[in-house]
Coordinates of C-alpha atoms in Angstrom, one line a residue:
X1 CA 0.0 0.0 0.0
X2 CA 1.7 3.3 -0.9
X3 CA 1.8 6.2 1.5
X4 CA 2.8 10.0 1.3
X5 CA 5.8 10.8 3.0
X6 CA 5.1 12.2 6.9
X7 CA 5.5 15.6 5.7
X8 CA 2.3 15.4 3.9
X9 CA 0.5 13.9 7.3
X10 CA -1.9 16.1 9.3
X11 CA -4.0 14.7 12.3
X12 CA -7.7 14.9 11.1
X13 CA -9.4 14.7 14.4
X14 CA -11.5 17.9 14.8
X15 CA -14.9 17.3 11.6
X16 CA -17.6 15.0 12.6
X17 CA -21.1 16.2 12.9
X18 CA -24.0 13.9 11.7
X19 CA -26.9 0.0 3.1
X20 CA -24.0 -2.3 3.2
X21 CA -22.3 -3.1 1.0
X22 CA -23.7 -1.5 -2.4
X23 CA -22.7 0.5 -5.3
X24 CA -20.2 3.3 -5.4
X25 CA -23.2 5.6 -6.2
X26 CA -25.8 4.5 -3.6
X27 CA -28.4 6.9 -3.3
X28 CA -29.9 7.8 0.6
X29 CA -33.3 7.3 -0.6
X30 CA -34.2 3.7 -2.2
X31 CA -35.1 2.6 -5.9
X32 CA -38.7 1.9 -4.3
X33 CA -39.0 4.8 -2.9
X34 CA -37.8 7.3 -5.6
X35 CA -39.8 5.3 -8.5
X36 CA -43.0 3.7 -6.6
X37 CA -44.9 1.1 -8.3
X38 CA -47.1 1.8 -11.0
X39 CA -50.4 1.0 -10.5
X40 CA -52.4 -2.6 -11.8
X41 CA -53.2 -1.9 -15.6
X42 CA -57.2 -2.4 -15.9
X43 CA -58.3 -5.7 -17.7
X44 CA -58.4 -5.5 -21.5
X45 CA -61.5 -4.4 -22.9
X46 CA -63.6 -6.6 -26.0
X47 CA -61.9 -6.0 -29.0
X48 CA -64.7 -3.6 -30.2
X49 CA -63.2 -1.3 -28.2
X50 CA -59.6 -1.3 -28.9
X51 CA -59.3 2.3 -29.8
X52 CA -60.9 3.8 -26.2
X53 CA -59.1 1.0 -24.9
X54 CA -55.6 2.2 -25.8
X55 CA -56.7 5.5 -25.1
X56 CA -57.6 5.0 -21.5
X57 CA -54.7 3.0 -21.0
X58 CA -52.5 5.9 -22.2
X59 CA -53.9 8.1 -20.0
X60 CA -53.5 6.2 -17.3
X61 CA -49.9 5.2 -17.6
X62 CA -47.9 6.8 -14.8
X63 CA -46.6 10.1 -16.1
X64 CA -43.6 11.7 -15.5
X65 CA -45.0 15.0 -14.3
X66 CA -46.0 13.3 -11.5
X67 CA -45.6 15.9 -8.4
X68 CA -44.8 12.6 -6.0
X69 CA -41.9 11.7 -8.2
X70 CA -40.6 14.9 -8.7
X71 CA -40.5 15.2 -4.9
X72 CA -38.2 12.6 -4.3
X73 CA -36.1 13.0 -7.3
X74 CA -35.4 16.3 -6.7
X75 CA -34.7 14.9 -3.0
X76 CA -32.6 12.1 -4.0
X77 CA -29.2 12.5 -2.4
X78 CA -26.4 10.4 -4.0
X79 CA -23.0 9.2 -2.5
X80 CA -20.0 9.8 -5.1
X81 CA -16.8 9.1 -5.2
X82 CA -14.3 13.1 -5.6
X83 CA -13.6 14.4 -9.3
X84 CA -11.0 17.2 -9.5
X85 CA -14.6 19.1 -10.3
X86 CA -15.5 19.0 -6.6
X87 CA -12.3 20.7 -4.9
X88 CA -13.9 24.0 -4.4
X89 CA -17.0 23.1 -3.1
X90 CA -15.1 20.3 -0.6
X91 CA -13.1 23.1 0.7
X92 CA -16.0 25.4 1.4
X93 CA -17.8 23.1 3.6
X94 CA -14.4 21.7 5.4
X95 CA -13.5 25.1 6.4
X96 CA -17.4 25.7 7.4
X97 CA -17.3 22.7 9.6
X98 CA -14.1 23.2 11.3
X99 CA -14.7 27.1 11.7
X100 CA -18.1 26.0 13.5
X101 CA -16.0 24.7 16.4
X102 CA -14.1 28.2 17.1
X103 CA -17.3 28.6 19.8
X104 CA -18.2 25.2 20.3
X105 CA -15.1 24.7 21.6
X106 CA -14.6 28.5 23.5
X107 CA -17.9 27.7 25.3
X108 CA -19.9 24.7 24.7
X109 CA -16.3 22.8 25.4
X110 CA -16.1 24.4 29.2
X111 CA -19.0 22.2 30.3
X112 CA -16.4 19.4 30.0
X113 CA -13.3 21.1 31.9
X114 CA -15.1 21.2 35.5
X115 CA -11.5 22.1 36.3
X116 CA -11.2 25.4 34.4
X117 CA -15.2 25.9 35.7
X118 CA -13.8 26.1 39.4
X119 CA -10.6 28.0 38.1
X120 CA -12.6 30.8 36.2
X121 CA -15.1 31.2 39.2
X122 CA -12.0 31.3 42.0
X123 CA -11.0 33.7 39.9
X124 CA -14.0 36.1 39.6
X125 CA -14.6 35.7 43.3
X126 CA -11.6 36.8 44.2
X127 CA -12.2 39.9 41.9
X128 CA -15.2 40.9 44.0
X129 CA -12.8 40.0 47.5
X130 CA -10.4 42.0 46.2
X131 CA -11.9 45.1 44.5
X132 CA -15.6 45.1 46.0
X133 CA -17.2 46.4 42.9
X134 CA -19.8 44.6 41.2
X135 CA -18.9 46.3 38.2
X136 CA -15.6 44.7 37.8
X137 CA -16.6 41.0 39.0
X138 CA -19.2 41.4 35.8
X139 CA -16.2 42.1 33.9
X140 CA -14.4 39.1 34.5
X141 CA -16.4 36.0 33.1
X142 CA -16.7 38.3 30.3
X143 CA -13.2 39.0 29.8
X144 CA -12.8 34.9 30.7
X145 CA -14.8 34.0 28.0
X146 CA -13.8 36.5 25.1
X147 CA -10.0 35.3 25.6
X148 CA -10.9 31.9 25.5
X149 CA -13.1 32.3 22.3
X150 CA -9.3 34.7 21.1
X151 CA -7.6 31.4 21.6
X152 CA -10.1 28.7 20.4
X153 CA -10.1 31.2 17.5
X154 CA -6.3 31.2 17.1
X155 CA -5.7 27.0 17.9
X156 CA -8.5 26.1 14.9
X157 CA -7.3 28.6 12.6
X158 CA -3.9 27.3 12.8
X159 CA -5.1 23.4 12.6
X160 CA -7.3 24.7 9.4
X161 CA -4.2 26.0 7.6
X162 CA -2.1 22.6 8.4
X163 CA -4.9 20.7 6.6
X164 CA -5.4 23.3 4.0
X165 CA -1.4 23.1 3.1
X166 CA -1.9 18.6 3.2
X167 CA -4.5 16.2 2.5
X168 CA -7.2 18.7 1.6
X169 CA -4.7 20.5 -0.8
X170 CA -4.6 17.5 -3.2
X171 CA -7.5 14.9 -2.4
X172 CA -6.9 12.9 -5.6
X173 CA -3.1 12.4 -4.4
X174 CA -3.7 11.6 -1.0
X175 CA -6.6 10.2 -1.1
X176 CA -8.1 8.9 -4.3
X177 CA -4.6 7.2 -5.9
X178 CA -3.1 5.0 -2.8
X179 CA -4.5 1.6 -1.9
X180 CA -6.9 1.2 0.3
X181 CA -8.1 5.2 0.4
X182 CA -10.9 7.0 -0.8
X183 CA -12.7 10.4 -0.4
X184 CA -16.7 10.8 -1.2
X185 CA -19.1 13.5 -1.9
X186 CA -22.7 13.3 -1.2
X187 CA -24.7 15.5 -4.2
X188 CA -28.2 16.8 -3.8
X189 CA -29.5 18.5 -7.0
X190 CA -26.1 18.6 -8.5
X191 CA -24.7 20.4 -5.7
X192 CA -21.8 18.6 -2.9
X193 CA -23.5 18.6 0.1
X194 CA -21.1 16.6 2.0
X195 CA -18.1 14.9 2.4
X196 CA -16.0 11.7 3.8
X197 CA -12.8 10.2 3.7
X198 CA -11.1 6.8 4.5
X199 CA -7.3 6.4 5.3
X200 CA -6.3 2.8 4.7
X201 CA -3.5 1.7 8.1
X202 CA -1.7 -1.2 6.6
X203 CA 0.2 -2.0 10.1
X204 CA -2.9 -2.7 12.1
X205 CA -5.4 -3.3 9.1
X206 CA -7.9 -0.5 9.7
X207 CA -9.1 2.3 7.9
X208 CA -9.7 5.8 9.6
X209 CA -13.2 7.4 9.0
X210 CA -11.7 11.3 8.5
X211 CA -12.9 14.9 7.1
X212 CA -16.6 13.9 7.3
X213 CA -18.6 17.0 7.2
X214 CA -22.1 18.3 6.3
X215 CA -23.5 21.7 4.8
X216 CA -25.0 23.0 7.7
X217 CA -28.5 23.8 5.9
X218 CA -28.6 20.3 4.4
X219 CA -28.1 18.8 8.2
X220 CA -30.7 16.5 9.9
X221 CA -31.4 14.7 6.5
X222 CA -28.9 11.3 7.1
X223 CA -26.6 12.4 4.7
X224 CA -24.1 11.9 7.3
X225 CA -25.0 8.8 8.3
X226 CA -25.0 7.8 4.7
X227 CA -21.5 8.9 4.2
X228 CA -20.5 6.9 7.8
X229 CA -21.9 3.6 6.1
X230 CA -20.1 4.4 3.1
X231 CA -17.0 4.4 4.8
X232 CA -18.2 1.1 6.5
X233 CA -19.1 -1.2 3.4
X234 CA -15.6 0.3 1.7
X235 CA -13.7 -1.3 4.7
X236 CA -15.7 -4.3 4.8
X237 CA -15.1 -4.7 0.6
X238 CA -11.1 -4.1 1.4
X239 CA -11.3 -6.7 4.0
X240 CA -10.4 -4.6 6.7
X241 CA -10.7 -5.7 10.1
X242 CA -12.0 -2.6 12.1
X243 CA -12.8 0.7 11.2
X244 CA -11.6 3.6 13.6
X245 CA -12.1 7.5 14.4
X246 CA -11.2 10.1 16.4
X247 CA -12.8 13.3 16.9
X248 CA -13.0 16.1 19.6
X249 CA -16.6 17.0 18.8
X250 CA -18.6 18.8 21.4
X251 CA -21.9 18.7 20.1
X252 CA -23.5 15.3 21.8
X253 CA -25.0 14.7 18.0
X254 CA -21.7 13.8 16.7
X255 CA -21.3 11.2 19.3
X256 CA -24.8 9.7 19.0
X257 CA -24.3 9.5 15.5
X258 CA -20.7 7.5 15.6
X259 CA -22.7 5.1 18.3
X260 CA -26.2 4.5 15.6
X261 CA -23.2 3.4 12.8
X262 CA -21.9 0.8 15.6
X263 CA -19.3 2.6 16.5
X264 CA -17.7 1.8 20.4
X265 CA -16.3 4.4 22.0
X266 CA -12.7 3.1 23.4
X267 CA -11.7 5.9 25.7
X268 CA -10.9 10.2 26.0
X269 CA -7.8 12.1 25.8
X270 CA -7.7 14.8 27.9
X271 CA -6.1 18.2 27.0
X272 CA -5.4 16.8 22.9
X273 CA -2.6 19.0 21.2
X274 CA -3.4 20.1 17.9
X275 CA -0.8 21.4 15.2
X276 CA -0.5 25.3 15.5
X277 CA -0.4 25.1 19.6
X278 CA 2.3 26.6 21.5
X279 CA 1.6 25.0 24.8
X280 CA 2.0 28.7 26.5
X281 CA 0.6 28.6 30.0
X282 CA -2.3 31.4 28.6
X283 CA -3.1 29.0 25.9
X284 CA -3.1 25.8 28.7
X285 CA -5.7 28.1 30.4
X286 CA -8.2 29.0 27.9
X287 CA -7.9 26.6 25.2
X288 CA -8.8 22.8 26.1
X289 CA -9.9 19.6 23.8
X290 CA -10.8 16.1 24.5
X291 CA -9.9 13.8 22.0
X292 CA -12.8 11.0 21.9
X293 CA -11.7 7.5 20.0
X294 CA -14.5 5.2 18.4
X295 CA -13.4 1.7 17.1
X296 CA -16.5 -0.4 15.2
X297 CA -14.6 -4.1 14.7
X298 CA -15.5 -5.8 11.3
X299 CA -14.0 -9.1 11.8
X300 CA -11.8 -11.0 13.7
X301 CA -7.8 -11.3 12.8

């Protein structure tokens, strides 16, 4: 299996949001559903008849103006593997994804750092010991919170420019050509909607689920959860034994969505590093991930 050189590496840990095995172009919604059975054709008429036979049979033929078919054409959302055509539109709804967790991380993150909680309100109690104005203990979980959203701000950035400079510079290198790799796109009336990737490990026999990521208005529709089992029946086709993830989501969706696949979740990493973090005791204070791994075992070695 052939590999980039470790230059080219960067940790894709920070996108997740959101029938085995099929065809490289499965579609969300089924063949049954997007074409539903035409109805019985009446009994043929005495021959007398023919010609208002064949007429009424015409017009009763299932049409395609029907509004019911339109619908879930129109609705259809198919799973693709990248073209070169897609770059632009993978990009826009990478960087969307990862730029959503600038405050999901600044706040939503410090419900899981009871640690800092008891830190930051130390802090603004001693404020009000200190300085006895209201006034200025008001000012402190403010000025708490904007310098950790200045630093979730400054980490993510930095992590998006790492991945913007690899893998997400040249999907059809790192992705598309080596054994054992791929990268999707989900399309919804011609438009990418979302995206996937899977990192073939040679060493332990395991592909990575990586860069999956949904346009936020097209969310709640199981595109994601199509692109997850896409992922799945490509590892279970390579004869892979497991497929893993890691991800330091803080939305509780993401997780629930990594357990409906059949993913188990193996264990947390507290205080994750991520490239573009200078480990200053400033950014130690106002900047903290957790680093969730999933494992979903496919067969036995």
């Amino acid at each position: 299996m052939h590999f980039l050189p470790p230059k080219m590496v960067c940790e894709t840990k920070i996108v997740a949001d959101e029938e085995m095995p099929g065809s490289k172009n499965d579609a969300i919604v089924s063949t049954s559903q997007m074409w539903p059975p035409a109805p019985a054709a009446p009994a043929a008429a005495p021959q007398t008849t023919a010609s208002s036979s064949s007429s009424s049979s015409s017009s009763s033929s299932p049409v395609d103006s029907s509004p019911a078919r339109h619908h879930l054409k129109r609705d259809a959302v198919f799973i693709r593997e990248f073209q070169l055509s897609d770059q632009q539109s993978v990009c826009r709804i990478f960087c969307e994804g990862i730029l959503e967790r600038i405050p999901n991380t600044a706040f939503r993150g410090l419900k899981q750092q009871p640690k800092i909680l008891l830190l930051y309100s130390c802090l603004t109690v001693m404020c009000f010991y200190l300085t006895k104005s209201l006034v200025l203990t008001c000012c402190v979980p403010t000025l708490l919170l904007g310098s950790r959203y200045y630093y979730s701000r400054k980490v993510i950035l930095s992590y998006l420019e790492c991945a913007l400079q690899t893998d997400m510079s040249d999907i059809e290198q790192y992705y598309m050509k080596p054994a054992g790799s791929c990268f999707w796109v989900a399309v919804l009336d011609g438009n990418v909607v979302g995206i996937v990737a899977a990192r073939g490990n040679e060493e332990d026999n395991t592909v990575e689920l990586r860069r999956m990521s949904v346009d936020f208005e097209q969310r709640g529709k199981g595109i994601a959860k199509a692109l997850g089992r896409k992922v799945l029946e490509f590892a279970v086709l390579n004869n892979y034994s497991a497929v893993v993830l890691g991800t330091t989501a803080v939305k509780l969706a993401a997780h629930k969505l990594y357990e409906s696949l059949g993913f188990r979740y193996i264990g947390v990493t507290e205080h994750y590093v991520l490239p573009g973090m200078n480990h200053s005791v400033l950014e130690k204070m106002f900047f903290q991930l957790r680093y969730h791994r999933y494992r979903l075992h496919l067969r036995e070695e």
